[in-house]
Amino acid sequence: MAKYIKRLLISTPGFLVIKVDYSAHEVRGWSIISGDQGVADVFEQGAKLRRRYRLVPDPYISKRIEYEGDVHKINASYFFGIPIFEVVKDIRNAVKTVIFGLIYQQGDEGLAASTKRPVEEIGEIKRKFLDRFPVGLKWFDKVKGFARKNFYVESPLGRRRNLFAFLLDDTLMGARGTISRSERQAVNSPVQGFGSDLMMSAIRLMEKRCFQYWKKHKVWPNLRFSVSVHDSLSVEVAYEWLWFA
């Protein structure tokens, strides 16, 4: 129903809605928090190509970015042992779902159902992921251990999620499910919290840019921030301010 729901969101007459969505935001956040150099190196491949393209906007480099600048295609090529240009959408999405499933702490059966791939294949992708990014995966256990001991987790900037469910006696009715949910939150909350911290920093920088324009021209840019979540931002802007936005 997503396409139909999105059609309900209509801009004010004379305005356009611009939506900016960070690429692989949770994976980037997880790699920074966990300190896994291997994940950082995968992202650096794409960053180098994009920096090169800004200097030399060559179609060949653009094509390379399409493949080598996509972290999920790089991982899919590695996990399935195929050339990166042979990575089709279904394989890419399966790997992407498994990676996000790890960050959201989903089970193999749930990931298999959402990707429409065998449970055994999901398990194999996870195993290869463990081999390639051991530091990042050890962080999952580390942060869950911290949460059990301290009853909270924090983003790198100190945004805290209390997890008092770890105080429950797991013999109580329904306690096991509640504790399991808290374990998933222990992993996901620092990552999404970090993403949200970055988004709020970005909004402050954008507002600063508007203020600087007003200071110089005595006109406030005709745009307004509409919706912000941890990895995307929607801005409603008057037509004449489109390029500024």
Short mmCIF file of C-alpha atoms in Angstrom, two decimals:
data_model
loop_
_atom_site.label_atom_id
_atom_site.label_comp_id
_atom_site.label_asym_id
_atom_site.label_seq_id
_atom_site.Cartn_x
_atom_site.Cartn_y
_atom_site.Cartn_z
CA MET A 1 0.00 0.00 0.00
CA ALA A 2 3.04 2.30 0.23
CA LYS A 3 2.56 3.90 -3.21
CA TYR A 4 -1.09 4.71 -2.46
CA ILE A 5 -0.26 6.15 0.95
CA LYS A 6 2.47 8.34 -0.55
CA ARG A 7 -0.04 9.76 -3.04
CA LEU A 8 -1.98 11.20 -0.08
CA LEU A 9 0.98 13.46 0.76
CA ILE A 10 0.45 16.52 -1.41
CA SER A 11 2.45 19.73 -1.21
CA THR A 12 0.93 23.17 -0.67
CA PRO A 13 -0.01 24.89 -4.01
CA GLY A 14 3.09 26.61 -5.39
CA PHE A 15 5.41 24.32 -3.44
CA LEU A 16 7.29 21.07 -4.07
CA VAL A 17 8.27 18.36 -1.61
CA ILE A 18 11.92 17.26 -1.70
CA LYS A 19 12.84 14.07 0.12
CA VAL A 20 16.47 13.32 0.94
CA ASP A 21 17.32 9.78 2.01
CA TYR A 22 20.74 8.81 3.36
CA SER A 23 22.27 5.79 1.62
CA ALA A 24 22.72 2.66 3.80
CA HIS A 25 22.47 4.90 6.86
CA GLU A 26 22.09 2.15 9.49
CA VAL A 27 24.97 0.15 8.04
CA ARG A 28 27.23 3.21 8.08
CA GLY A 29 26.20 4.01 11.65
CA TRP A 30 26.81 0.43 12.76
CA SER A 31 30.26 0.39 11.14
CA ILE A 32 31.26 3.61 12.92
CA ILE A 33 29.91 2.54 16.32
CA SER A 34 31.43 -0.96 16.13
CA GLY A 35 34.73 0.25 14.70
CA ASP A 36 34.83 -2.45 12.00
CA GLN A 37 37.51 -1.37 9.51
CA GLY A 38 36.31 -3.94 6.96
CA VAL A 39 32.88 -2.29 6.66
CA ALA A 40 34.52 1.14 6.44
CA ASP A 41 36.77 -0.09 3.59
CA VAL A 42 33.72 -1.25 1.61
CA PHE A 43 32.18 2.23 1.87
CA GLU A 44 35.50 3.87 1.02
CA GLN A 45 35.50 2.15 -2.39
CA GLY A 46 32.38 4.07 -3.37
CA ALA A 47 33.58 7.31 -1.74
CA LYS A 48 36.79 7.28 -3.80
CA LEU A 49 34.86 6.83 -7.04
CA ARG A 50 32.44 9.63 -6.16
CA ARG A 51 35.31 12.01 -5.34
CA ARG A 52 36.91 11.10 -8.67
CA TYR A 53 33.63 11.65 -10.54
CA ARG A 54 33.31 15.18 -9.10
CA LEU A 55 36.69 16.04 -10.64
CA VAL A 56 36.19 14.08 -13.88
CA PRO A 57 32.44 13.50 -14.61
CA ASP A 58 33.13 10.61 -16.96
CA PRO A 59 30.29 8.16 -17.92
CA TYR A 60 32.64 5.21 -17.29
CA ILE A 61 33.22 6.33 -13.68
CA SER A 62 29.47 6.88 -13.29
CA LYS A 63 28.86 3.27 -14.38
CA ARG A 64 31.47 2.03 -11.92
CA ILE A 65 29.75 3.97 -9.12
CA GLU A 66 26.49 2.19 -9.97
CA TYR A 67 28.13 -1.13 -9.09
CA GLU A 68 31.26 -0.51 -7.01
CA GLY A 69 29.68 2.37 -5.08
CA ASP A 70 26.78 0.23 -3.84
CA VAL A 71 27.70 -1.45 -0.55
CA HIS A 72 24.96 -4.07 -0.91
CA LYS A 73 26.11 -5.07 -4.41
CA ILE A 74 29.71 -5.33 -3.18
CA ASN A 75 28.64 -7.63 -0.36
CA ALA A 76 26.38 -9.66 -2.65
CA SER A 77 29.27 -10.19 -5.07
CA TYR A 78 31.47 -11.37 -2.19
CA PHE A 79 28.87 -13.59 -0.51
CA PHE A 80 27.60 -15.28 -3.70
CA GLY A 81 31.01 -15.42 -5.42
CA ILE A 82 29.84 -13.72 -8.64
CA PRO A 83 31.16 -10.71 -10.62
CA ILE A 84 29.65 -7.50 -9.31
CA PHE A 85 28.03 -6.64 -12.67
CA GLU A 86 26.08 -9.92 -12.47
CA VAL A 87 24.43 -8.98 -9.18
CA VAL A 88 20.71 -8.73 -9.96
CA LYS A 89 18.13 -6.89 -7.88
CA ASP A 90 16.81 -10.00 -6.07
CA ILE A 91 20.28 -11.02 -4.86
CA ARG A 92 21.16 -7.47 -3.84
CA ASN A 93 17.92 -7.09 -1.89
CA ALA A 94 18.42 -10.45 -0.15
CA VAL A 95 21.86 -9.40 1.12
CA LYS A 96 20.56 -5.94 2.08
CA THR A 97 17.69 -7.50 4.03
CA VAL A 98 20.04 -9.88 5.88
CA ILE A 99 22.36 -7.00 6.84
CA PHE A 100 19.46 -4.90 8.09
CA GLY A 101 18.07 -8.02 9.76
CA LEU A 102 21.29 -8.34 11.75
CA ILE A 103 21.06 -4.72 12.87
CA TYR A 104 17.37 -5.20 13.74
CA GLN A 105 18.16 -8.64 15.22
CA GLN A 106 15.62 -10.55 13.11
CA GLY A 107 15.57 -14.36 13.09
CA ASP A 108 16.53 -16.49 10.08
CA GLU A 109 12.93 -17.65 9.50
CA GLY A 110 11.63 -14.08 9.37
CA LEU A 111 14.41 -13.02 6.98
CA ALA A 112 13.76 -16.04 4.77
CA ALA A 113 10.06 -15.15 4.59
CA SER A 114 10.70 -11.48 3.74
CA THR A 115 13.32 -12.27 1.08
CA LYS A 116 11.55 -15.40 -0.25
CA ARG A 117 14.82 -17.33 -0.04
CA PRO A 118 15.60 -20.60 1.78
CA VAL A 119 16.44 -20.45 5.48
CA GLU A 120 19.68 -22.34 4.73
CA GLU A 121 20.77 -19.61 2.31
CA ILE A 122 20.06 -16.91 4.90
CA GLY A 123 22.18 -18.82 7.41
CA GLU A 124 25.00 -19.11 4.87
CA ILE A 125 24.96 -15.36 4.15
CA LYS A 126 25.12 -14.70 7.90
CA ARG A 127 28.07 -17.10 8.24
CA LYS A 128 29.96 -15.35 5.45
CA PHE A 129 29.11 -12.02 7.01
CA LEU A 130 30.63 -13.20 10.30
CA ASP A 131 33.82 -14.22 8.46
CA ARG A 132 34.13 -10.90 6.67
CA PHE A 133 33.11 -8.47 9.43
CA PRO A 134 33.94 -10.14 12.77
CA VAL A 135 34.47 -6.88 14.69
CA GLY A 136 31.04 -5.52 13.74
CA LEU A 137 29.31 -8.75 14.67
CA LYS A 138 31.11 -9.03 18.02
CA TRP A 139 29.72 -5.60 18.84
CA PHE A 140 26.19 -7.07 18.80
CA ASP A 141 27.06 -9.37 21.72
CA LYS A 142 29.05 -6.64 23.44
CA VAL A 143 26.20 -4.10 23.43
CA LYS A 144 23.64 -6.72 24.54
CA GLY A 145 25.93 -7.66 27.43
CA PHE A 146 26.21 -3.99 28.40
CA ALA A 147 22.42 -3.62 28.30
CA ARG A 148 21.83 -6.66 30.53
CA LYS A 149 24.28 -5.28 33.09
CA ASN A 150 23.27 -1.59 33.03
CA PHE A 151 19.61 -1.68 31.86
CA TYR A 152 20.21 0.93 29.15
CA VAL A 153 22.15 1.64 25.93
CA GLU A 154 23.33 4.94 24.44
CA SER A 155 24.13 6.41 21.06
CA PRO A 156 27.68 7.81 20.64
CA LEU A 157 26.31 11.28 21.49
CA GLY A 158 24.63 10.05 24.66
CA ARG A 159 21.02 9.52 23.56
CA ARG A 160 19.80 6.90 26.02
CA ARG A 161 17.26 4.08 25.68
CA ASN A 162 16.30 2.59 29.05
CA LEU A 163 15.77 -1.18 28.99
CA PHE A 164 14.26 -2.00 32.35
CA ALA A 165 12.82 -5.29 31.02
CA PHE A 166 16.17 -6.88 31.87
CA LEU A 167 15.14 -6.52 35.52
CA LEU A 168 12.30 -9.01 34.98
CA ASP A 169 12.42 -12.54 36.29
CA ASP A 170 12.37 -14.59 33.08
CA THR A 171 10.11 -17.21 34.74
CA LEU A 172 7.23 -14.69 34.78
CA MET A 173 4.52 -15.11 32.15
CA GLY A 174 5.45 -13.16 29.00
CA ALA A 175 8.82 -12.08 30.40
CA ARG A 176 10.91 -13.98 27.85
CA GLY A 177 9.29 -12.19 24.90
CA THR A 178 9.72 -8.80 26.56
CA ILE A 179 13.37 -9.51 27.35
CA SER A 180 13.99 -10.69 23.77
CA ARG A 181 12.50 -7.44 22.46
CA SER A 182 14.84 -5.48 24.74
CA GLU A 183 17.81 -7.42 23.36
CA ARG A 184 16.81 -6.36 19.84
CA GLN A 185 16.40 -2.76 21.01
CA ALA A 186 19.82 -2.90 22.68
CA VAL A 187 21.39 -3.38 19.25
CA ASN A 188 19.10 -1.21 17.17
CA SER A 189 18.65 1.82 19.46
CA PRO A 190 22.30 3.02 19.42
CA VAL A 191 22.41 2.66 15.62
CA GLN A 192 19.12 4.44 14.89
CA GLY A 193 19.80 6.94 17.69
CA PHE A 194 23.14 7.77 16.08
CA GLY A 195 21.42 8.19 12.71
CA SER A 196 18.88 10.51 14.29
CA ASP A 197 21.67 12.52 15.97
CA LEU A 198 23.33 12.97 12.57
CA MET A 199 20.03 14.01 10.98
CA MET A 200 19.40 16.66 13.66
CA SER A 201 22.94 17.98 13.11
CA ALA A 202 22.21 18.18 9.37
CA ILE A 203 18.99 20.14 10.00
CA ARG A 204 20.85 22.60 12.22
CA LEU A 205 23.42 23.15 9.45
CA MET A 206 20.63 23.73 6.92
CA GLU A 207 18.91 26.23 9.20
CA LYS A 208 22.26 27.97 9.70
CA ARG A 209 22.57 28.25 5.91
CA CYS A 210 19.10 29.85 5.74
CA PHE A 211 20.05 32.29 8.50
CA GLN A 212 23.26 33.25 6.68
CA TYR A 213 21.23 33.94 3.52
CA TRP A 214 18.80 36.09 5.49
CA LYS A 215 21.67 37.96 7.12
CA LYS A 216 23.17 38.79 3.71
CA HIS A 217 19.98 39.45 1.67
CA LYS A 218 17.37 40.24 4.38
CA VAL A 219 15.08 37.57 2.88
CA TRP A 220 14.35 34.25 4.57
CA PRO A 221 14.35 31.32 2.08
CA ASN A 222 10.80 30.06 1.51
CA LEU A 223 11.22 26.47 2.62
CA ARG A 224 10.18 24.47 5.64
CA PHE A 225 11.24 21.15 7.08
CA SER A 226 8.29 18.76 7.06
CA VAL A 227 9.20 15.28 8.28
CA SER A 228 12.42 13.95 9.75
CA VAL A 229 13.27 10.38 10.73
CA HIS A 230 16.63 8.78 11.43
CA ASP A 231 17.65 8.40 7.77
CA SER A 232 15.54 10.80 5.72
CA LEU A 233 14.25 14.37 5.62
CA SER A 234 11.37 15.96 3.70
CA VAL A 235 11.43 19.67 2.85
CA GLU A 236 8.57 21.67 1.36
CA VAL A 237 9.90 24.50 -0.81
CA ALA A 238 8.44 27.23 -3.02
CA TYR A 239 9.25 26.75 -6.72
CA GLU A 240 11.51 29.80 -6.89
CA TRP A 241 13.64 28.47 -4.00
CA LEU A 242 14.07 24.98 -5.46
CA TRP A 243 17.78 25.27 -6.34
CA PHE A 244 18.62 26.84 -3.00
CA ALA A 245 16.85 23.98 -1.23
#
